[in-house]
Amino acid sequence: MGKVAKIWFSVVFVLFAIFMWVIIQTFRPVRNVQPDDVIKISGTVINIQEAPGFDIALTLENDEHYYYINRGLQYDLTLENLRTTILNKRVTLYAIKRWIIFTRDRNMGHVSKLMINDNVIFNEINNDKHEKTIQ
């Protein structure tokens, strides 16, 4: 094998390794969320919808991110109750902070904690000062 072929295969291997790392980071499941793994976001909820996979999608005013509570409908959360509780009100979301190819600003959109004023509506963060929501 010639020198050019070795260099070409080396470059292809490095690019393949980088590609695989990005794919693994992007599709790695969210488990065992700790307080350091989230970013605090405040805003007014302007829309609440059911999303595929028993998820609950939240839209914040003047925010282009897609926020969702993963399998939220399995946590005794209902769309009707959420609409009466948080729709058109200012809430605090704690979304997963992780760089992936689709979210370069590290805001993944997966809501791990949802609060209005000082009331916790949903919480899946381990070792948090508030109690976790039980499924």
Short mmCIF file of N, CA, C and O in Angstrom, two decimals:
data_model
loop_
_atom_site.label_atom_id
_atom_site.label_comp_id
_atom_site.label_asym_id
_atom_site.label_seq_id
_atom_site.Cartn_x
_atom_site.Cartn_y
_atom_site.Cartn_z
N MET A 1 0.86 -1.18 0.00
CA MET A 1 0.00 0.00 0.00
C MET A 1 0.90 1.23 0.00
O MET A 1 1.86 1.32 0.77
N GLY A 2 0.54 2.19 -0.84
CA GLY A 2 1.36 3.38 -0.98
C GLY A 2 1.13 4.39 0.14
O GLY A 2 0.22 4.28 0.96
N LYS A 3 1.99 5.39 0.15
CA LYS A 3 1.94 6.43 1.18
C LYS A 3 0.64 7.24 1.08
O LYS A 3 0.03 7.58 2.09
N VAL A 4 0.21 7.54 -0.13
CA VAL A 4 -1.02 8.31 -0.34
C VAL A 4 -2.23 7.53 0.17
O VAL A 4 -3.13 8.09 0.81
N ALA A 5 -2.26 6.23 -0.07
CA ALA A 5 -3.38 5.41 0.39
C ALA A 5 -3.44 5.36 1.91
O ALA A 5 -4.52 5.42 2.51
N LYS A 6 -2.28 5.27 2.57
CA LYS A 6 -2.25 5.25 4.03
C LYS A 6 -2.77 6.57 4.61
O LYS A 6 -3.52 6.58 5.58
N ILE A 7 -2.35 7.67 4.02
CA ILE A 7 -2.82 8.98 4.48
C ILE A 7 -4.33 9.10 4.25
O ILE A 7 -5.06 9.55 5.12
N TRP A 8 -4.80 8.67 3.09
CA TRP A 8 -6.22 8.74 2.77
C TRP A 8 -7.04 7.91 3.76
O TRP A 8 -8.04 8.37 4.29
N PHE A 9 -6.62 6.67 4.03
CA PHE A 9 -7.33 5.82 4.98
C PHE A 9 -7.29 6.40 6.40
O PHE A 9 -8.25 6.30 7.16
N SER A 10 -6.18 7.02 6.77
CA SER A 10 -6.08 7.65 8.10
C SER A 10 -7.06 8.81 8.23
O SER A 10 -7.74 8.95 9.25
N VAL A 11 -7.13 9.62 7.20
CA VAL A 11 -8.05 10.76 7.23
C VAL A 11 -9.50 10.27 7.26
O VAL A 11 -10.32 10.78 8.04
N VAL A 12 -9.82 9.27 6.47
CA VAL A 12 -11.17 8.73 6.45
C VAL A 12 -11.51 8.12 7.81
O VAL A 12 -12.62 8.30 8.32
N PHE A 13 -10.57 7.42 8.43
CA PHE A 13 -10.81 6.83 9.75
C PHE A 13 -11.08 7.91 10.80
O PHE A 13 -12.00 7.79 11.60
N VAL A 14 -10.30 8.98 10.81
CA VAL A 14 -10.50 10.07 11.77
C VAL A 14 -11.86 10.72 11.54
O VAL A 14 -12.60 10.99 12.50
N LEU A 15 -12.21 10.99 10.29
CA LEU A 15 -13.52 11.59 10.00
C LEU A 15 -14.66 10.66 10.41
O LEU A 15 -15.67 11.11 10.96
N PHE A 16 -14.50 9.37 10.19
CA PHE A 16 -15.51 8.40 10.60
C PHE A 16 -15.65 8.38 12.13
O PHE A 16 -16.76 8.33 12.66
N ALA A 17 -14.53 8.42 12.85
CA ALA A 17 -14.57 8.42 14.32
C ALA A 17 -15.28 9.68 14.83
O ALA A 17 -16.09 9.61 15.77
N ILE A 18 -15.00 10.83 14.24
CA ILE A 18 -15.67 12.07 14.64
C ILE A 18 -17.16 11.98 14.35
O ILE A 18 -18.00 12.36 15.18
N PHE A 19 -17.52 11.48 13.19
CA PHE A 19 -18.92 11.32 12.82
C PHE A 19 -19.64 10.40 13.81
O PHE A 19 -20.74 10.70 14.26
N MET A 20 -19.04 9.29 14.16
CA MET A 20 -19.66 8.35 15.11
C MET A 20 -19.81 8.99 16.49
O MET A 20 -20.82 8.78 17.17
N TRP A 21 -18.84 9.79 16.92
CA TRP A 21 -18.93 10.47 18.22
C TRP A 21 -20.12 11.43 18.21
O TRP A 21 -20.89 11.48 19.18
N VAL A 22 -20.30 12.18 17.13
CA VAL A 22 -21.41 13.13 17.02
C VAL A 22 -22.74 12.37 17.04
O VAL A 22 -23.69 12.78 17.73
N ILE A 23 -22.83 11.28 16.34
CA ILE A 23 -24.07 10.48 16.32
C ILE A 23 -24.38 9.94 17.71
O ILE A 23 -25.52 10.01 18.18
N ILE A 24 -23.38 9.41 18.40
CA ILE A 24 -23.60 8.86 19.75
C ILE A 24 -24.02 9.97 20.70
O ILE A 24 -24.95 9.79 21.50
N GLN A 25 -23.40 11.13 20.64
CA GLN A 25 -23.78 12.26 21.50
C GLN A 25 -25.21 12.71 21.22
O GLN A 25 -25.96 13.05 22.13
N THR A 26 -25.59 12.72 19.96
CA THR A 26 -26.90 13.22 19.57
C THR A 26 -28.02 12.30 20.04
O THR A 26 -29.04 12.77 20.53
N PHE A 27 -27.84 11.01 19.94
CA PHE A 27 -28.92 10.08 20.23
C PHE A 27 -28.76 9.34 21.56
O PHE A 27 -29.47 8.38 21.82
N ARG A 28 -27.84 9.81 22.40
CA ARG A 28 -27.66 9.22 23.73
C ARG A 28 -28.88 9.55 24.58
O ARG A 28 -29.32 10.70 24.66
N PRO A 29 -29.47 8.55 25.25
CA PRO A 29 -30.67 8.83 26.06
C PRO A 29 -30.36 9.67 27.28
O PRO A 29 -29.23 9.68 27.78
N VAL A 30 -31.38 10.40 27.73
CA VAL A 30 -31.25 11.23 28.93
C VAL A 30 -31.66 10.39 30.13
O VAL A 30 -32.81 9.99 30.26
N ARG A 31 -30.70 10.11 30.99
CA ARG A 31 -30.95 9.31 32.19
C ARG A 31 -30.19 9.93 33.35
O ARG A 31 -29.16 10.57 33.17
N ASN A 32 -30.69 9.70 34.56
CA ASN A 32 -30.00 10.11 35.78
C ASN A 32 -29.60 11.58 35.74
O ASN A 32 -28.43 11.93 35.87
N VAL A 33 -30.57 12.45 35.55
CA VAL A 33 -30.33 13.89 35.43
C VAL A 33 -29.93 14.46 36.80
O VAL A 33 -30.60 14.23 37.80
N GLN A 34 -28.84 15.19 36.82
CA GLN A 34 -28.33 15.82 38.03
C GLN A 34 -28.53 17.35 37.92
O GLN A 34 -28.70 17.88 36.83
N PRO A 35 -28.48 18.06 39.03
CA PRO A 35 -28.67 19.52 38.98
C PRO A 35 -27.68 20.25 38.07
O PRO A 35 -28.01 21.29 37.49
N ASP A 36 -26.48 19.72 37.89
CA ASP A 36 -25.50 20.37 37.01
C ASP A 36 -25.78 20.13 35.53
O ASP A 36 -25.15 20.75 34.68
N ASP A 37 -26.70 19.24 35.21
CA ASP A 37 -27.00 18.87 33.83
C ASP A 37 -28.08 19.74 33.19
O ASP A 37 -28.45 19.49 32.05
N VAL A 38 -28.61 20.72 33.91
CA VAL A 38 -29.73 21.49 33.40
C VAL A 38 -29.39 22.98 33.31
O VAL A 38 -28.48 23.46 33.97
N ILE A 39 -30.16 23.66 32.49
CA ILE A 39 -30.05 25.11 32.34
C ILE A 39 -31.41 25.72 32.68
O ILE A 39 -32.45 25.18 32.30
N LYS A 40 -31.39 26.81 33.41
CA LYS A 40 -32.63 27.47 33.86
C LYS A 40 -33.12 28.44 32.79
O LYS A 40 -32.37 29.28 32.31
N ILE A 41 -34.40 28.29 32.44
CA ILE A 41 -35.02 29.14 31.42
C ILE A 41 -36.35 29.64 31.96
O ILE A 41 -37.14 28.86 32.47
N SER A 42 -36.59 30.93 31.84
CA SER A 42 -37.87 31.51 32.26
C SER A 42 -38.58 32.09 31.05
O SER A 42 -37.95 32.61 30.13
N GLY A 43 -39.90 31.99 31.08
CA GLY A 43 -40.68 32.55 29.99
C GLY A 43 -42.16 32.31 30.20
O GLY A 43 -42.58 31.61 31.12
N THR A 44 -42.96 32.91 29.34
CA THR A 44 -44.41 32.77 29.39
C THR A 44 -44.85 31.67 28.42
O THR A 44 -44.50 31.70 27.25
N VAL A 45 -45.61 30.72 28.93
CA VAL A 45 -46.10 29.61 28.12
C VAL A 45 -47.25 30.10 27.25
O VAL A 45 -48.24 30.61 27.77
N ILE A 46 -47.11 29.95 25.94
CA ILE A 46 -48.18 30.40 25.05
C ILE A 46 -48.90 29.25 24.36
O ILE A 46 -49.93 29.46 23.73
N ASN A 47 -48.35 28.03 24.47
CA ASN A 47 -49.01 26.88 23.85
C ASN A 47 -48.58 25.60 24.55
O ASN A 47 -47.42 25.44 24.91
N ILE A 48 -49.54 24.70 24.73
CA ILE A 48 -49.29 23.38 25.31
C ILE A 48 -49.99 22.37 24.41
O ILE A 48 -51.19 22.50 24.17
N GLN A 49 -49.25 21.36 23.94
CA GLN A 49 -49.83 20.37 23.04
C GLN A 49 -49.31 18.98 23.39
O GLN A 49 -48.24 18.83 23.98
N GLU A 50 -50.08 17.99 22.98
CA GLU A 50 -49.61 16.62 23.08
C GLU A 50 -48.67 16.36 21.91
O GLU A 50 -48.92 16.76 20.78
N ALA A 51 -47.56 15.69 22.21
CA ALA A 51 -46.58 15.35 21.18
C ALA A 51 -46.47 13.83 21.10
O ALA A 51 -46.94 13.13 22.00
N PRO A 52 -45.87 13.31 20.06
CA PRO A 52 -45.74 11.85 19.93
C PRO A 52 -45.00 11.23 21.11
O PRO A 52 -44.13 11.85 21.72
N GLY A 53 -45.35 10.00 21.44
CA GLY A 53 -44.66 9.27 22.50
C GLY A 53 -45.06 9.70 23.90
O GLY A 53 -44.23 9.67 24.80
N PHE A 54 -46.30 10.13 24.09
CA PHE A 54 -46.81 10.59 25.38
C PHE A 54 -46.08 11.83 25.90
O PHE A 54 -46.09 12.12 27.09
N ASP A 55 -45.44 12.58 25.01
CA ASP A 55 -44.74 13.81 25.40
C ASP A 55 -45.71 14.98 25.47
O ASP A 55 -46.77 14.95 24.87
N ILE A 56 -45.30 16.00 26.20
CA ILE A 56 -46.06 17.25 26.28
C ILE A 56 -45.15 18.35 25.75
O ILE A 56 -44.06 18.57 26.29
N ALA A 57 -45.57 19.02 24.70
CA ALA A 57 -44.79 20.08 24.07
C ALA A 57 -45.21 21.43 24.63
O ALA A 57 -46.40 21.71 24.75
N LEU A 58 -44.23 22.25 24.97
CA LEU A 58 -44.46 23.58 25.51
C LEU A 58 -43.82 24.61 24.59
O LEU A 58 -42.69 24.42 24.13
N THR A 59 -44.52 25.70 24.35
CA THR A 59 -43.98 26.80 23.56
C THR A 59 -43.91 28.03 24.45
O THR A 59 -44.91 28.40 25.08
N LEU A 60 -42.73 28.64 24.49
CA LEU A 60 -42.55 29.87 25.27
C LEU A 60 -42.57 31.07 24.34
O LEU A 60 -42.11 31.00 23.20
N GLU A 61 -43.09 32.15 24.86
CA GLU A 61 -43.17 33.39 24.10
C GLU A 61 -41.76 33.90 23.77
O GLU A 61 -40.88 33.90 24.64
N ASN A 62 -41.55 34.31 22.53
CA ASN A 62 -40.28 34.85 22.05
C ASN A 62 -39.10 33.89 22.25
O ASN A 62 -37.99 34.30 22.56
N ASP A 63 -39.36 32.61 22.10
CA ASP A 63 -38.30 31.59 22.23
C ASP A 63 -38.50 30.58 21.10
O ASP A 63 -39.56 29.99 20.97
N GLU A 64 -37.46 30.37 20.30
CA GLU A 64 -37.59 29.48 19.15
C GLU A 64 -37.33 28.01 19.47
O GLU A 64 -37.49 27.14 18.62
N HIS A 65 -36.93 27.71 20.70
CA HIS A 65 -36.64 26.32 21.05
C HIS A 65 -37.91 25.49 21.20
O HIS A 65 -38.97 26.01 21.52
N TYR A 66 -37.76 24.21 20.98
CA TYR A 66 -38.84 23.24 21.17
C TYR A 66 -38.64 22.59 22.53
O TYR A 66 -37.64 21.90 22.76
N TYR A 67 -39.55 22.84 23.46
CA TYR A 67 -39.47 22.27 24.80
C TYR A 67 -40.50 21.16 24.94
O TYR A 67 -41.62 21.27 24.45
N TYR A 68 -40.11 20.09 25.62
CA TYR A 68 -41.03 18.98 25.82
C TYR A 68 -40.74 18.29 27.14
O TYR A 68 -39.61 18.24 27.59
N ILE A 69 -41.80 17.76 27.74
CA ILE A 69 -41.68 16.91 28.91
C ILE A 69 -41.77 15.48 28.38
O ILE A 69 -42.81 15.06 27.89
N ASN A 70 -40.67 14.78 28.45
CA ASN A 70 -40.60 13.43 27.90
C ASN A 70 -41.53 12.49 28.66
O ASN A 70 -41.46 12.40 29.88
N ARG A 71 -42.43 11.86 27.93
CA ARG A 71 -43.43 10.95 28.51
C ARG A 71 -44.23 11.63 29.63
O ARG A 71 -44.61 11.00 30.61
N GLY A 72 -44.50 12.90 29.46
CA GLY A 72 -45.20 13.68 30.48
C GLY A 72 -46.61 13.19 30.78
O GLY A 72 -47.08 13.33 31.90
N LEU A 73 -47.27 12.63 29.79
CA LEU A 73 -48.63 12.14 30.01
C LEU A 73 -48.65 10.88 30.87
O LEU A 73 -49.70 10.50 31.36
N GLN A 74 -47.52 10.27 31.08
CA GLN A 74 -47.43 9.10 31.95
C GLN A 74 -47.14 9.49 33.41
O GLN A 74 -47.05 8.64 34.26
N TYR A 75 -46.96 10.77 33.68
CA TYR A 75 -46.65 11.28 35.01
C TYR A 75 -47.86 11.95 35.67
O TYR A 75 -47.71 12.91 36.40
N ASP A 76 -49.04 11.53 35.40
CA ASP A 76 -50.25 12.14 35.95
C ASP A 76 -50.39 13.61 35.56
O ASP A 76 -51.10 14.36 36.23
N LEU A 77 -49.71 14.03 34.52
CA LEU A 77 -49.88 15.38 33.99
C LEU A 77 -50.91 15.29 32.87
O LEU A 77 -50.85 14.41 32.03
N THR A 78 -51.86 16.21 32.89
CA THR A 78 -52.85 16.25 31.81
C THR A 78 -52.77 17.59 31.11
O THR A 78 -52.39 18.60 31.72
N LEU A 79 -53.12 17.59 29.85
CA LEU A 79 -53.08 18.84 29.09
C LEU A 79 -54.05 19.86 29.66
O LEU A 79 -53.73 21.05 29.76
N GLU A 80 -55.23 19.40 30.06
CA GLU A 80 -56.24 20.33 30.60
C GLU A 80 -55.74 20.98 31.89
O GLU A 80 -55.88 22.19 32.09
N ASN A 81 -55.16 20.18 32.77
CA ASN A 81 -54.66 20.71 34.03
C ASN A 81 -53.50 21.68 33.79
O ASN A 81 -53.43 22.75 34.41
N LEU A 82 -52.60 21.32 32.89
CA LEU A 82 -51.48 22.22 32.58
C LEU A 82 -51.97 23.52 31.96
O LEU A 82 -51.45 24.59 32.25
N ARG A 83 -52.97 23.42 31.09
CA ARG A 83 -53.48 24.64 30.45
C ARG A 83 -54.09 25.59 31.48
O ARG A 83 -53.92 26.80 31.38
N THR A 84 -54.80 25.05 32.47
CA THR A 84 -55.37 25.93 33.48
C THR A 84 -54.31 26.44 34.45
O THR A 84 -54.45 27.52 35.00
N THR A 85 -53.24 25.67 34.64
CA THR A 85 -52.22 26.04 35.62
C THR A 85 -51.16 26.99 35.06
O THR A 85 -50.79 27.96 35.72
N ILE A 86 -50.65 26.72 33.85
CA ILE A 86 -49.48 27.47 33.38
C ILE A 86 -49.67 28.23 32.07
O ILE A 86 -48.80 29.01 31.70
N LEU A 87 -50.75 28.01 31.35
CA LEU A 87 -50.92 28.69 30.07
C LEU A 87 -51.04 30.20 30.27
O LEU A 87 -51.77 30.66 31.14
N ASN A 88 -50.29 30.95 29.50
CA ASN A 88 -50.21 32.42 29.55
C ASN A 88 -49.68 32.92 30.89
O ASN A 88 -49.98 34.04 31.31
N LYS A 89 -48.87 32.11 31.55
CA LYS A 89 -48.24 32.50 32.82
C LYS A 89 -46.74 32.29 32.70
O LYS A 89 -46.26 31.48 31.93
N ARG A 90 -46.01 33.02 33.52
CA ARG A 90 -44.55 32.93 33.53
C ARG A 90 -44.12 31.70 34.33
O ARG A 90 -44.52 31.52 35.48
N VAL A 91 -43.30 30.85 33.71
CA VAL A 91 -42.82 29.63 34.35
C VAL A 91 -41.29 29.59 34.30
O VAL A 91 -40.66 30.36 33.58
N THR A 92 -40.75 28.67 35.06
CA THR A 92 -39.32 28.40 35.01
C THR A 92 -39.13 26.95 34.59
O THR A 92 -39.67 26.04 35.22
N LEU A 93 -38.39 26.76 33.51
CA LEU A 93 -38.07 25.44 33.01
C LEU A 93 -36.61 25.14 33.30
O LEU A 93 -35.77 26.03 33.26
N TYR A 94 -36.34 23.90 33.56
CA TYR A 94 -34.96 23.45 33.69
C TYR A 94 -34.76 22.40 32.59
O TYR A 94 -35.19 21.27 32.72
N ALA A 95 -34.12 22.82 31.51
CA ALA A 95 -33.94 21.96 30.34
C ALA A 95 -32.54 21.34 30.37
O ALA A 95 -31.60 21.92 30.94
N ILE A 96 -32.41 20.18 29.76
CA ILE A 96 -31.13 19.49 29.70
C ILE A 96 -30.13 20.35 28.94
O ILE A 96 -30.42 20.88 27.87
N LYS A 97 -28.95 20.47 29.50
CA LYS A 97 -27.86 21.25 28.91
C LYS A 97 -26.86 20.25 28.32
O LYS A 97 -26.11 19.61 29.04
N ARG A 98 -26.92 20.10 26.99
CA ARG A 98 -26.02 19.16 26.31
C ARG A 98 -25.82 19.61 24.88
O ARG A 98 -26.78 19.93 24.19
N TRP A 99 -24.58 19.61 24.42
CA TRP A 99 -24.32 19.95 23.03
C TRP A 99 -24.63 18.74 22.17
O TRP A 99 -24.16 17.64 22.43
N ILE A 100 -25.44 18.96 21.15
CA ILE A 100 -25.66 17.97 20.11
C ILE A 100 -25.67 18.72 18.78
O ILE A 100 -25.73 19.94 18.75
N ILE A 101 -25.65 17.99 17.71
CA ILE A 101 -25.57 18.60 16.39
C ILE A 101 -26.75 19.52 16.09
O ILE A 101 -26.63 20.50 15.38
N PHE A 102 -27.91 19.22 16.68
CA PHE A 102 -29.10 20.03 16.41
C PHE A 102 -29.24 21.22 17.35
O PHE A 102 -30.02 22.12 17.09
N THR A 103 -28.54 21.24 18.46
CA THR A 103 -28.65 22.32 19.44
C THR A 103 -27.26 22.80 19.84
O THR A 103 -26.74 22.45 20.88
N ARG A 104 -26.71 23.64 19.05
CA ARG A 104 -25.34 24.10 19.30
C ARG A 104 -25.26 25.07 20.47
O ARG A 104 -24.18 25.31 20.99
N ASP A 105 -26.40 25.60 20.91
CA ASP A 105 -26.38 26.50 22.07
C ASP A 105 -26.55 25.74 23.39
O ASP A 105 -26.72 26.33 24.43
N ARG A 106 -26.50 24.41 23.34
CA ARG A 106 -26.55 23.51 24.49
C ARG A 106 -27.92 23.43 25.15
O ARG A 106 -28.05 22.88 26.22
N ASN A 107 -28.94 23.99 24.55
CA ASN A 107 -30.30 23.90 25.08
C ASN A 107 -31.01 22.78 24.34
O ASN A 107 -31.49 22.95 23.24
N MET A 108 -31.10 21.62 24.99
CA MET A 108 -31.64 20.44 24.33
C MET A 108 -33.16 20.46 24.23
O MET A 108 -33.73 19.79 23.38
N GLY A 109 -33.84 21.19 25.09
CA GLY A 109 -35.29 21.28 25.03
C GLY A 109 -36.02 20.27 25.89
O GLY A 109 -37.22 20.39 26.12
N HIS A 110 -35.34 19.25 26.36
CA HIS A 110 -35.93 18.23 27.23
C HIS A 110 -36.10 18.84 28.62
O HIS A 110 -35.13 19.14 29.30
N VAL A 111 -37.34 19.06 29.03
CA VAL A 111 -37.63 19.70 30.32
C VAL A 111 -37.51 18.67 31.43
O VAL A 111 -38.22 17.67 31.44
N SER A 112 -36.62 18.93 32.38
CA SER A 112 -36.44 18.03 33.52
C SER A 112 -37.15 18.55 34.77
O SER A 112 -37.35 17.79 35.71
N LYS A 113 -37.48 19.84 34.76
CA LYS A 113 -38.18 20.41 35.91
C LYS A 113 -39.01 21.58 35.41
O LYS A 113 -38.55 22.36 34.58
N LEU A 114 -40.24 21.69 35.91
CA LEU A 114 -41.15 22.75 35.53
C LEU A 114 -41.72 23.36 36.80
O LEU A 114 -42.27 22.64 37.64
N MET A 115 -41.57 24.68 36.94
CA MET A 115 -42.06 25.38 38.12
C MET A 115 -42.84 26.62 37.71
O MET A 115 -42.53 27.26 36.71
N ILE A 116 -43.85 26.94 38.53
CA ILE A 116 -44.55 28.22 38.41
C ILE A 116 -44.52 28.83 39.80
O ILE A 116 -44.89 28.18 40.77
N ASN A 117 -44.03 30.05 39.87
CA ASN A 117 -43.76 30.70 41.16
C ASN A 117 -42.83 29.78 41.95
O ASN A 117 -41.75 29.48 41.50
N ASP A 118 -43.22 29.31 43.10
CA ASP A 118 -42.39 28.38 43.87
C ASP A 118 -42.97 26.98 43.90
O ASP A 118 -42.53 26.13 44.67
N ASN A 119 -43.97 26.71 43.05
CA ASN A 119 -44.62 25.39 43.01
C ASN A 119 -43.99 24.53 41.92
O ASN A 119 -43.92 24.93 40.76
N VAL A 120 -43.59 23.33 42.29
CA VAL A 120 -43.02 22.39 41.34
C VAL A 120 -44.15 21.58 40.72
O VAL A 120 -44.93 20.94 41.42
N ILE A 121 -44.25 21.63 39.40
CA ILE A 121 -45.27 20.87 38.68
C ILE A 121 -44.71 19.54 38.20
O ILE A 121 -45.40 18.54 38.23
N PHE A 122 -43.47 19.55 37.78
CA PHE A 122 -42.82 18.33 37.29
C PHE A 122 -41.34 18.40 37.64
O PHE A 122 -40.71 19.45 37.53
N ASN A 123 -40.77 17.27 38.08
CA ASN A 123 -39.35 17.22 38.42
C ASN A 123 -38.83 15.80 38.25
O ASN A 123 -39.35 14.86 38.82
N GLU A 124 -37.79 15.65 37.42
CA GLU A 124 -37.13 14.36 37.25
C GLU A 124 -35.64 14.45 37.57
O GLU A 124 -34.88 13.55 37.24
N ILE A 125 -35.23 15.51 38.24
CA ILE A 125 -33.82 15.71 38.57
C ILE A 125 -33.48 14.95 39.86
O ILE A 125 -34.14 15.13 40.88
N ASN A 126 -32.44 14.13 39.79
CA ASN A 126 -31.96 13.43 40.97
C ASN A 126 -31.15 14.39 41.84
O ASN A 126 -30.51 15.31 41.34
N ASN A 127 -31.16 14.18 43.13
CA ASN A 127 -30.40 14.99 44.10
C ASN A 127 -30.79 16.46 44.04
O ASN A 127 -29.96 17.33 44.25
N ASP A 128 -32.05 16.73 43.75
CA ASP A 128 -32.55 18.09 43.69
C ASP A 128 -33.18 18.44 45.03
O ASP A 128 -33.60 17.55 45.78
N LYS A 129 -33.28 19.72 45.33
CA LYS A 129 -33.89 20.12 46.61
C LYS A 129 -35.39 19.89 46.63
O LYS A 129 -35.99 19.82 47.68
N HIS A 130 -36.01 19.77 45.45
CA HIS A 130 -37.44 19.47 45.37
C HIS A 130 -37.65 17.99 45.10
O HIS A 130 -36.82 17.33 44.50
N GLU A 131 -38.78 17.49 45.53
CA GLU A 131 -39.10 16.09 45.36
C GLU A 131 -39.31 15.73 43.89
O GLU A 131 -39.85 16.51 43.12
N LYS A 132 -38.88 14.52 43.51
CA LYS A 132 -39.08 14.06 42.15
C LYS A 132 -40.53 13.69 41.91
O LYS A 132 -41.23 13.23 42.82
N THR A 133 -40.98 13.88 40.67
CA THR A 133 -42.31 13.45 40.26
C THR A 133 -42.26 11.94 40.04
O THR A 133 -41.37 11.43 39.37
N ILE A 134 -43.24 11.26 40.61
CA ILE A 134 -43.27 9.80 40.50
C ILE A 134 -44.15 9.39 39.34
O ILE A 134 -45.24 9.92 39.15
N GLN A 135 -43.66 8.44 38.58
CA GLN A 135 -44.38 7.98 37.39
C GLN A 135 -45.50 7.05 37.74
O GLN A 135 -45.50 6.29 38.63
#
